[in-house]
Amino acid sequence: MEKKPRRSRRNTLFLSIILVFCILGTVVFSVAKKISSEMSSSAIHNLSASLDLIKNTIESVLVKETEFQTLIAHEIASSDDPYEFIRSYEKNRTMVKLSLIPSGETKGISSSGEEFTEDELDFSFGKTVNNLPLSQSYLNGMGTWAYTMKCPIVKEDREIGTLYVEYTFDSFEDSLPDGFYNNSAMLYIMDAKSQRLVLKPTGKGEREAGHLNLADFYRANNILEETIQDRVSRSIDSGGNLMFYHDIRDKSSLIYMWAVNDGAIYLIGYVPVEAIQQEGRSVNQNILIVVIVMLAAFFLCCILYYFNRKEDDKIRQEREAEREIHNKQLAEALQAAQIASNSKTTFLSNMSHDIRTPMNAILGFTTLLAKDADNPVKVREYTKKITASGRHLLSLINDVLDVSKIESGKVVLTIGEFTLSSLVSSVDAIIRPMARERNQSFYVSVTDIKHEYLIGDETRINQILINLLSNAVKYTPEGGSIWFRIIGLKQRSSQFEHIRIEVEDDGYGMTQEYLKTIFDAFTRAENSTTNKVQGTGLGMAITKNIVELMGGTIDVSSEVDKGSLFRVELELRIPNEKSDKLFWTESGITRILAVDDDIDICKSIQTLMNNTGITVDIASSGAEAIQLIRRSVGKDTSYGAILLDWKMPEMNGVETAEKIRGLIPEDVPVIFLTAHDSGEMQDEASSIKNAGFLTKPFFVSALKEVLIKLKETMDGKTHILEADEASALNGLHFLVAEDNDINAEILSELLDIEGASCDIVENGQLALERFSDAAPGEYNAILMDVQMPVMNGYETSQKIRALVREDAQSIPIIAMTANAFAEDVKDALDAGMDVHIAKPIDIDLLKKTVKQFIINKKIQISTEVSNP
């Protein structure tokens, strides 16, 4: 009789627990839904209020700036000397520079003392502040984002000039809130027209990425949906405000785009929803509900205590499940370790094969060299192949060292000034012979470049180009074509040249699958056609890392059996303008004529000569050129030089030059523009007096070199080095510091072959003593190893430079070391050495170095003595 009531009570308890679960679930669901709705509404309201406050503050600052600028304009109008008023202005954090242009003139003066024009400012955006025109943002001379407002200067109801005031966006930083949402929010100021982020205030949230422009903001925060980006674009175009939810770094966030000053600038950023919810009042209102739920949960736990036996089974099952998860994790870890081991094995196998291939060739040809030592023909053939294999082995080692330094973050860019002319010519000198050996056509073009002198890491840019172009040569069959283009793009800033480098070929091409991994380390295209091409698979990874280190981008498109196209975009700083006008004035050249059937080449010449003060007339044919010359004869518009394309339809360059030479004086140079090496063409043009050759693409510096050589030829001058470049080392005496006996023997023999002699010491201390005891002028130069016992090369060079003797400061010290990275070059120069040459020693490079630092110095001294 008692069992039935107990069973009934148990059933009642079970039903009660189920009912409690249902009620609690319903309550929790309702409360959660209510909190979510209130939080969402509160988040938008709070953020909108904060952004409106920031917007009003910034707009108030802008209005105050216009009022103060208008006040300054009134003071200038009443001033007796407006220019003196401008010059006496001292800049502050808000107003960096004041400038004045009188009415009716295009130039004026700024408070910095420089000449000022409106040309570099862009007021086409159409935005105003308090009826004063507002310019588009730009980077000023201090490298800070700035904007300019202009207002008229009115005196006695007559406008006498315009006042321009430059303001920096940094001045807004004080107007922004401290600790925006406890530093968990991100807040930038963006220029609406260029969509560049012009202010990145400190302490305003996470900014390790996405701080360049709106596209960078999208990319860094994974906002890749086209619908969202289109929506943002429409909002910015209309000057409206916009908010939307999006996950950023696995956090639900509220992204905002808030217009300031009718959309001239925007506040952009995001706030994690959880940060806003912490400020929501609805949390406090629902604390009581949460407490009730917790009590109910505690009551439920007490009831569940009675089901301990079932709970034991549940715990056992959970433990078994955890054991299974643990075993699964161990299996995954083992699989990952096996994959890593296989990758390591594959890489070592590839490297073993790639390194052994040239090493086998070196050892094999060395054996053949010993057997055929009496056969000069075979000796030359074997040594040539040994040299080629050694250089290939060195390139493999350099690739491995390069990628290891890139992955460890130790790559350092060596920034300096260079010319596109030297960059293109050095690359052409390496690639063209490679292409010629495979009977390939190699085309080089440079278009729309406005500045030839640039600032960047020339060595690393050269490495990028050599990697891309050498791959194009290797992966293009014999008889194919390769195109190397440098294209000037629209400048984003007046201080930077925006260029695109294109390397295109019609070779084997790549599959779409391989294109996904082409920039990964240790990957190579594997097919029957390309397997014979040797390499580490590191070249593209190195290239991509260097490009990104320079702040550029690289992409590739390809199709099997049709070829590939690589595009690299870089922004390189433009150095302060160098004046070439003195050179052209001394040369007596004020106008030149450029003749080419490709009109784009003529326009490129006009663009590059724009800053020299030289007028460039253009003609598209020989007949047109002759007409222009006839019109200019005997007038002030006569030409000081003629540039002629070698190959033109109807009348080629030589035929045109023969007719032109009868119309112009002999002292006017005729320079042929050629797409290839001019060696084979010189015989054909030998009858043309005062004629030179200039390899395309055209550069101003290259034109100057040709003009100087032609003038020296006309004046009867010759260079000592041109008489016999092969004897650059003949008769010189060197002091060599080298601790490795084999390296010392090789260097001694190489110098002996070139007619030079040397004294060899085995450490830096002995080198210092030997030089100290030597008579002045006994040694022409010091060849210094770096890593040596007793005293290294750096310390030795510093102590030599510190000696109190006549030649201690002037004697060339040439570093010859296996330390071949950019920081090693810097360390050598900092220690007082003149130049750095990496081992293994290239005798031709040594000749050029000696020519630069020894022979040219002698010529200069000789010239100074003869022309006191």
CSV table of N, CA and C in Angstrom, one decimal, residues 350-447:
chain,number,residue,atom,x,y,z
A,350,ASN,N,64.9,18.3,-51.5
A,350,ASN,CA,65.0,19.2,-52.6
A,350,ASN,C,66.3,20.0,-52.6
A,351,MET,N,66.6,20.5,-51.4
A,351,MET,CA,67.9,21.2,-51.2
A,351,MET,C,69.1,20.4,-51.5
A,352,SER,N,69.0,19.1,-51.0
A,352,SER,CA,70.1,18.2,-51.2
A,352,SER,C,70.4,18.0,-52.7
A,353,HIS,N,69.3,17.8,-53.4
A,353,HIS,CA,69.4,17.6,-54.9
A,353,HIS,C,69.9,18.9,-55.6
A,354,ASP,N,69.3,20.0,-55.2
A,354,ASP,CA,69.6,21.3,-55.9
A,354,ASP,C,71.1,21.7,-55.5
A,355,ILE,N,71.5,21.5,-54.3
A,355,ILE,CA,72.9,21.8,-54.0
A,355,ILE,C,73.9,20.9,-54.6
A,356,ARG,N,73.5,19.6,-54.5
A,356,ARG,CA,74.5,18.6,-55.1
A,356,ARG,C,74.7,18.7,-56.6
A,357,THR,N,73.6,19.2,-57.3
A,357,THR,CA,73.7,19.3,-58.7
A,357,THR,C,74.9,20.2,-59.2
A,358,PRO,N,74.9,21.5,-58.7
A,358,PRO,CA,76.1,22.3,-59.1
A,358,PRO,C,77.4,21.9,-58.4
A,359,MET,N,77.3,21.3,-57.2
A,359,MET,CA,78.5,20.8,-56.5
A,359,MET,C,79.1,19.7,-57.3
A,360,ASN,N,78.2,18.8,-57.8
A,360,ASN,CA,78.7,17.6,-58.6
A,360,ASN,C,79.4,18.2,-59.9
A,361,ALA,N,78.8,19.2,-60.5
A,361,ALA,CA,79.4,19.8,-61.7
A,361,ALA,C,80.8,20.4,-61.4
A,362,ILE,N,80.9,21.1,-60.2
A,362,ILE,CA,82.1,21.7,-59.8
A,362,ILE,C,83.2,20.6,-59.6
A,363,LEU,N,82.9,19.6,-58.9
A,363,LEU,CA,83.8,18.5,-58.6
A,363,LEU,C,84.2,17.7,-59.9
A,364,GLY,N,83.2,17.5,-60.7
A,364,GLY,CA,83.4,16.7,-61.9
A,364,GLY,C,84.3,17.5,-62.9
A,365,PHE,N,84.0,18.8,-63.1
A,365,PHE,CA,84.8,19.6,-64.0
A,365,PHE,C,86.2,19.8,-63.4
A,366,THR,N,86.3,19.8,-62.1
A,366,THR,CA,87.7,20.0,-61.5
A,366,THR,C,88.5,18.7,-61.8
A,367,THR,N,87.9,17.5,-61.8
A,367,THR,CA,88.6,16.3,-62.1
A,367,THR,C,89.0,16.4,-63.6
A,368,LEU,N,88.1,16.8,-64.4
A,368,LEU,CA,88.4,16.9,-65.9
A,368,LEU,C,89.5,17.9,-66.1
A,369,LEU,N,89.5,19.0,-65.3
A,369,LEU,CA,90.5,20.0,-65.5
A,369,LEU,C,91.9,19.5,-65.2
A,370,ALA,N,92.0,18.7,-64.1
A,370,ALA,CA,93.3,18.1,-63.8
A,370,ALA,C,93.8,17.2,-64.9
A,371,LYS,N,92.9,16.5,-65.6
A,371,LYS,CA,93.3,15.5,-66.6
A,371,LYS,C,93.7,16.3,-67.9
A,372,ASP,N,93.0,17.4,-68.2
A,372,ASP,CA,93.2,18.1,-69.5
A,372,ASP,C,93.9,19.4,-69.2
A,373,ALA,N,94.8,19.5,-68.2
A,373,ALA,CA,95.5,20.7,-67.9
A,373,ALA,C,96.3,21.3,-69.0
A,374,ASP,N,96.7,20.4,-70.0
A,374,ASP,CA,97.6,20.9,-71.1
A,374,ASP,C,96.8,21.3,-72.3
A,375,ASN,N,95.4,21.3,-72.2
A,375,ASN,CA,94.6,21.6,-73.3
A,375,ASN,C,93.9,23.0,-73.0
A,376,PRO,N,94.4,24.1,-73.5
A,376,PRO,CA,93.9,25.4,-73.2
A,376,PRO,C,92.4,25.6,-73.5
A,377,VAL,N,92.0,25.0,-74.6
A,377,VAL,CA,90.6,25.1,-75.0
A,377,VAL,C,89.7,24.5,-74.0
A,378,LYS,N,90.0,23.3,-73.6
A,378,LYS,CA,89.2,22.6,-72.6
A,378,LYS,C,89.3,23.2,-71.2
A,379,VAL,N,90.5,23.7,-70.9
A,379,VAL,CA,90.6,24.4,-69.6
A,379,VAL,C,89.7,25.6,-69.5
A,380,ARG,N,89.6,26.4,-70.6
A,380,ARG,CA,88.7,27.6,-70.5
A,380,ARG,C,87.3,27.1,-70.5
A,381,GLU,N,86.9,26.0,-71.2
A,381,GLU,CA,85.6,25.6,-71.2
A,381,GLU,C,85.2,25.1,-69.8
A,382,TYR,N,86.1,24.3,-69.1
A,382,TYR,CA,85.8,23.7,-67.8
A,382,TYR,C,85.7,24.8,-66.8
A,383,THR,N,86.6,25.8,-66.8
A,383,THR,CA,86.6,26.9,-65.8
A,383,THR,C,85.3,27.7,-66.0
A,384,LYS,N,84.9,27.9,-67.2
A,384,LYS,CA,83.7,28.7,-67.4
A,384,LYS,C,82.5,28.0,-66.8
A,385,LYS,N,82.4,26.6,-67.0
A,385,LYS,CA,81.3,25.9,-66.4
A,385,LYS,C,81.4,25.8,-64.9
A,386,ILE,N,82.7,25.7,-64.4
A,386,ILE,CA,82.8,25.7,-62.9
A,386,ILE,C,82.4,27.0,-62.3
A,387,THR,N,82.7,28.1,-63.0
A,387,THR,CA,82.2,29.4,-62.5
A,387,THR,C,80.7,29.5,-62.5
A,388,ALA,N,80.1,29.1,-63.6
A,388,ALA,CA,78.6,29.1,-63.7
A,388,ALA,C,78.0,28.3,-62.6
A,389,SER,N,78.5,27.1,-62.4
A,389,SER,CA,78.0,26.2,-61.3
A,389,SER,C,78.2,26.8,-59.9
A,390,GLY,N,79.3,27.4,-59.7
A,390,GLY,CA,79.6,28.1,-58.4
A,390,GLY,C,78.6,29.2,-58.2
A,391,ARG,N,78.4,30.0,-59.2
A,391,ARG,CA,77.4,31.1,-59.0
A,391,ARG,C,76.0,30.6,-58.8
A,392,HIS,N,75.7,29.5,-59.4
A,392,HIS,CA,74.3,28.9,-59.2
A,392,HIS,C,74.3,28.4,-57.7
A,393,LEU,N,75.3,27.8,-57.3
A,393,LEU,CA,75.3,27.3,-55.9
A,393,LEU,C,75.3,28.5,-54.9
A,394,LEU,N,76.0,29.6,-55.2
A,394,LEU,CA,75.9,30.8,-54.4
A,394,LEU,C,74.5,31.4,-54.3
A,395,SER,N,73.8,31.3,-55.5
A,395,SER,CA,72.4,31.9,-55.5
A,395,SER,C,71.5,31.0,-54.6
A,396,LEU,N,71.7,29.7,-54.6
A,396,LEU,CA,70.9,28.8,-53.8
A,396,LEU,C,71.1,29.2,-52.3
A,397,ILE,N,72.4,29.3,-51.9
A,397,ILE,CA,72.7,29.6,-50.5
A,397,ILE,C,72.1,31.0,-50.1
A,398,ASN,N,72.2,32.0,-51.0
A,398,ASN,CA,71.7,33.3,-50.7
A,398,ASN,C,70.2,33.3,-50.5
A,399,ASP,N,69.5,32.5,-51.3
A,399,ASP,CA,68.0,32.4,-51.2
A,399,ASP,C,67.7,31.8,-49.8
A,400,VAL,N,68.4,30.7,-49.4
A,400,VAL,CA,68.1,30.1,-48.1
A,400,VAL,C,68.4,31.2,-47.0
A,401,LEU,N,69.5,31.9,-47.0
A,401,LEU,CA,69.8,32.9,-46.0
A,401,LEU,C,68.8,34.0,-46.0
A,402,ASP,N,68.4,34.4,-47.2
A,402,ASP,CA,67.5,35.5,-47.3
A,402,ASP,C,66.1,35.2,-46.7
A,403,VAL,N,65.6,34.0,-47.0
A,403,VAL,CA,64.3,33.6,-46.5
A,403,VAL,C,64.4,33.4,-45.0
A,404,SER,N,65.5,32.9,-44.4
A,404,SER,CA,65.6,32.8,-43.0
A,404,SER,C,65.6,34.1,-42.3
A,405,LYS,N,66.3,35.1,-42.9
A,405,LYS,CA,66.3,36.5,-42.3
A,405,LYS,C,64.9,37.1,-42.4
A,406,ILE,N,64.2,36.9,-43.5
A,406,ILE,CA,62.9,37.4,-43.6
A,406,ILE,C,61.9,36.8,-42.6
A,407,GLU,N,62.0,35.5,-42.4
A,407,GLU,CA,61.1,34.9,-41.4
A,407,GLU,C,61.4,35.3,-40.0
A,408,SER,N,62.7,35.6,-39.7
A,408,SER,CA,63.1,36.0,-38.4
A,408,SER,C,62.9,37.5,-38.2
A,409,GLY,N,62.4,38.2,-39.2
A,409,GLY,CA,62.2,39.6,-39.1
A,409,GLY,C,63.4,40.5,-39.0
A,410,LYS,N,64.6,40.0,-39.5
A,410,LYS,CA,65.8,40.7,-39.4
A,410,LYS,C,66.2,41.5,-40.6
A,411,VAL,N,65.3,41.5,-41.6
A,411,VAL,CA,65.7,42.1,-42.9
A,411,VAL,C,65.6,43.7,-42.7
A,412,VAL,N,66.6,44.3,-43.1
A,412,VAL,CA,66.7,45.8,-42.9
A,412,VAL,C,66.9,46.4,-44.3
A,413,LEU,N,66.0,47.4,-44.6
A,413,LEU,CA,66.1,48.1,-45.8
A,413,LEU,C,67.1,49.2,-45.8
A,414,THR,N,68.0,49.3,-46.8
A,414,THR,CA,69.0,50.3,-46.9
A,414,THR,C,68.5,51.4,-47.8
A,415,ILE,N,68.0,52.5,-47.2
A,415,ILE,CA,67.3,53.5,-48.0
A,415,ILE,C,68.3,54.6,-48.4
A,416,GLY,N,68.3,54.9,-49.7
A,416,GLY,CA,69.2,55.9,-50.2
A,416,GLY,C,68.6,56.4,-51.6
A,417,GLU,N,69.3,57.4,-52.1
A,417,GLU,CA,68.9,58.0,-53.4
A,417,GLU,C,69.5,57.2,-54.5
A,418,PHE,N,68.7,56.9,-55.6
A,418,PHE,CA,69.2,56.2,-56.8
A,418,PHE,C,68.4,56.8,-58.0
A,419,THR,N,68.9,56.4,-59.1
A,419,THR,CA,68.2,56.8,-60.4
A,419,THR,C,67.6,55.6,-61.1
A,420,LEU,N,66.4,55.8,-61.7
A,420,LEU,CA,65.8,54.7,-62.5
A,420,LEU,C,66.8,54.3,-63.6
A,421,SER,N,67.5,55.3,-64.1
A,421,SER,CA,68.5,54.9,-65.2
A,421,SER,C,69.5,53.9,-64.8
A,422,SER,N,70.1,54.0,-63.6
A,422,SER,CA,71.1,53.0,-63.2
A,422,SER,C,70.4,51.7,-62.9
A,423,LEU,N,69.2,51.8,-62.3
A,423,LEU,CA,68.5,50.6,-62.0
A,423,LEU,C,68.1,49.8,-63.2
A,424,VAL,N,67.6,50.4,-64.2
A,424,VAL,CA,67.2,49.7,-65.5
A,424,VAL,C,68.4,49.2,-66.2
A,425,SER,N,69.5,50.0,-66.3
A,425,SER,CA,70.7,49.6,-67.0
A,425,SER,C,71.3,48.4,-66.3
A,426,SER,N,71.4,48.4,-65.0
A,426,SER,CA,72.0,47.2,-64.3
A,426,SER,C,71.2,46.0,-64.5
A,427,VAL,N,69.9,46.1,-64.5
A,427,VAL,CA,69.0,44.9,-64.7
A,427,VAL,C,69.2,44.4,-66.2
A,428,ASP,N,69.2,45.4,-67.1
A,428,ASP,CA,69.3,45.1,-68.5
A,428,ASP,C,70.6,44.4,-68.8
A,429,ALA,N,71.7,44.8,-68.1
A,429,ALA,CA,73.0,44.2,-68.3
A,429,ALA,C,73.0,42.7,-67.9
A,430,ILE,N,72.2,42.4,-66.9
A,430,ILE,CA,72.2,41.0,-66.5
A,430,ILE,C,71.2,40.1,-67.3
A,431,ILE,N,70.0,40.6,-67.5
A,431,ILE,CA,69.0,39.8,-68.2
A,431,ILE,C,69.2,39.7,-69.7
A,432,ARG,N,69.6,40.8,-70.4
A,432,ARG,CA,69.7,40.7,-71.8
A,432,ARG,C,70.6,39.6,-72.3
A,433,PRO,N,71.8,39.4,-71.7
A,433,PRO,CA,72.7,38.3,-72.1
A,433,PRO,C,72.0,36.9,-71.9
A,434,MET,N,71.3,36.8,-70.8
A,434,MET,CA,70.6,35.5,-70.5
A,434,MET,C,69.5,35.3,-71.6
A,435,ALA,N,68.8,36.3,-71.9
A,435,ALA,CA,67.7,36.1,-73.0
A,435,ALA,C,68.4,35.9,-74.3
A,436,ARG,N,69.5,36.5,-74.6
A,436,ARG,CA,70.2,36.3,-75.9
A,436,ARG,C,70.7,34.9,-76.1
A,437,GLU,N,71.1,34.3,-75.0
A,437,GLU,CA,71.6,32.9,-75.0
A,437,GLU,C,70.5,31.9,-75.4
A,438,ARG,N,69.3,32.3,-75.0
A,438,ARG,CA,68.1,31.4,-75.4
A,438,ARG,C,67.3,32.0,-76.6
A,439,ASN,N,68.0,32.9,-77.3
A,439,ASN,CA,67.4,33.4,-78.5
A,439,ASN,C,66.0,34.0,-78.2
A,440,GLN,N,65.9,34.7,-77.1
A,440,GLN,CA,64.6,35.3,-76.7
A,440,GLN,C,64.7,36.8,-77.0
A,441,SER,N,63.5,37.4,-77.2
A,441,SER,CA,63.4,38.9,-77.4
A,441,SER,C,63.1,39.5,-76.1
A,442,PHE,N,63.9,40.5,-75.7
A,442,PHE,CA,63.7,41.2,-74.4
A,442,PHE,C,63.4,42.7,-74.7
A,443,TYR,N,62.2,43.1,-74.2
A,443,TYR,CA,61.8,44.5,-74.5
A,443,TYR,C,61.7,45.3,-73.2
A,444,VAL,N,62.2,46.5,-73.2
A,444,VAL,CA,62.2,47.3,-72.0
A,444,VAL,C,61.5,48.7,-72.3
A,445,SER,N,60.6,49.1,-71.5
A,445,SER,CA,60.0,50.4,-71.7
A,445,SER,C,59.7,51.1,-70.4
A,446,VAL,N,59.8,52.4,-70.4
A,446,VAL,CA,59.5,53.3,-69.2
A,446,VAL,C,58.6,54.4,-69.7
A,447,THR,N,57.4,54.5,-69.1
A,447,THR,CA,56.5,55.5,-69.6
A,447,THR,C,55.8,56.2,-68.4
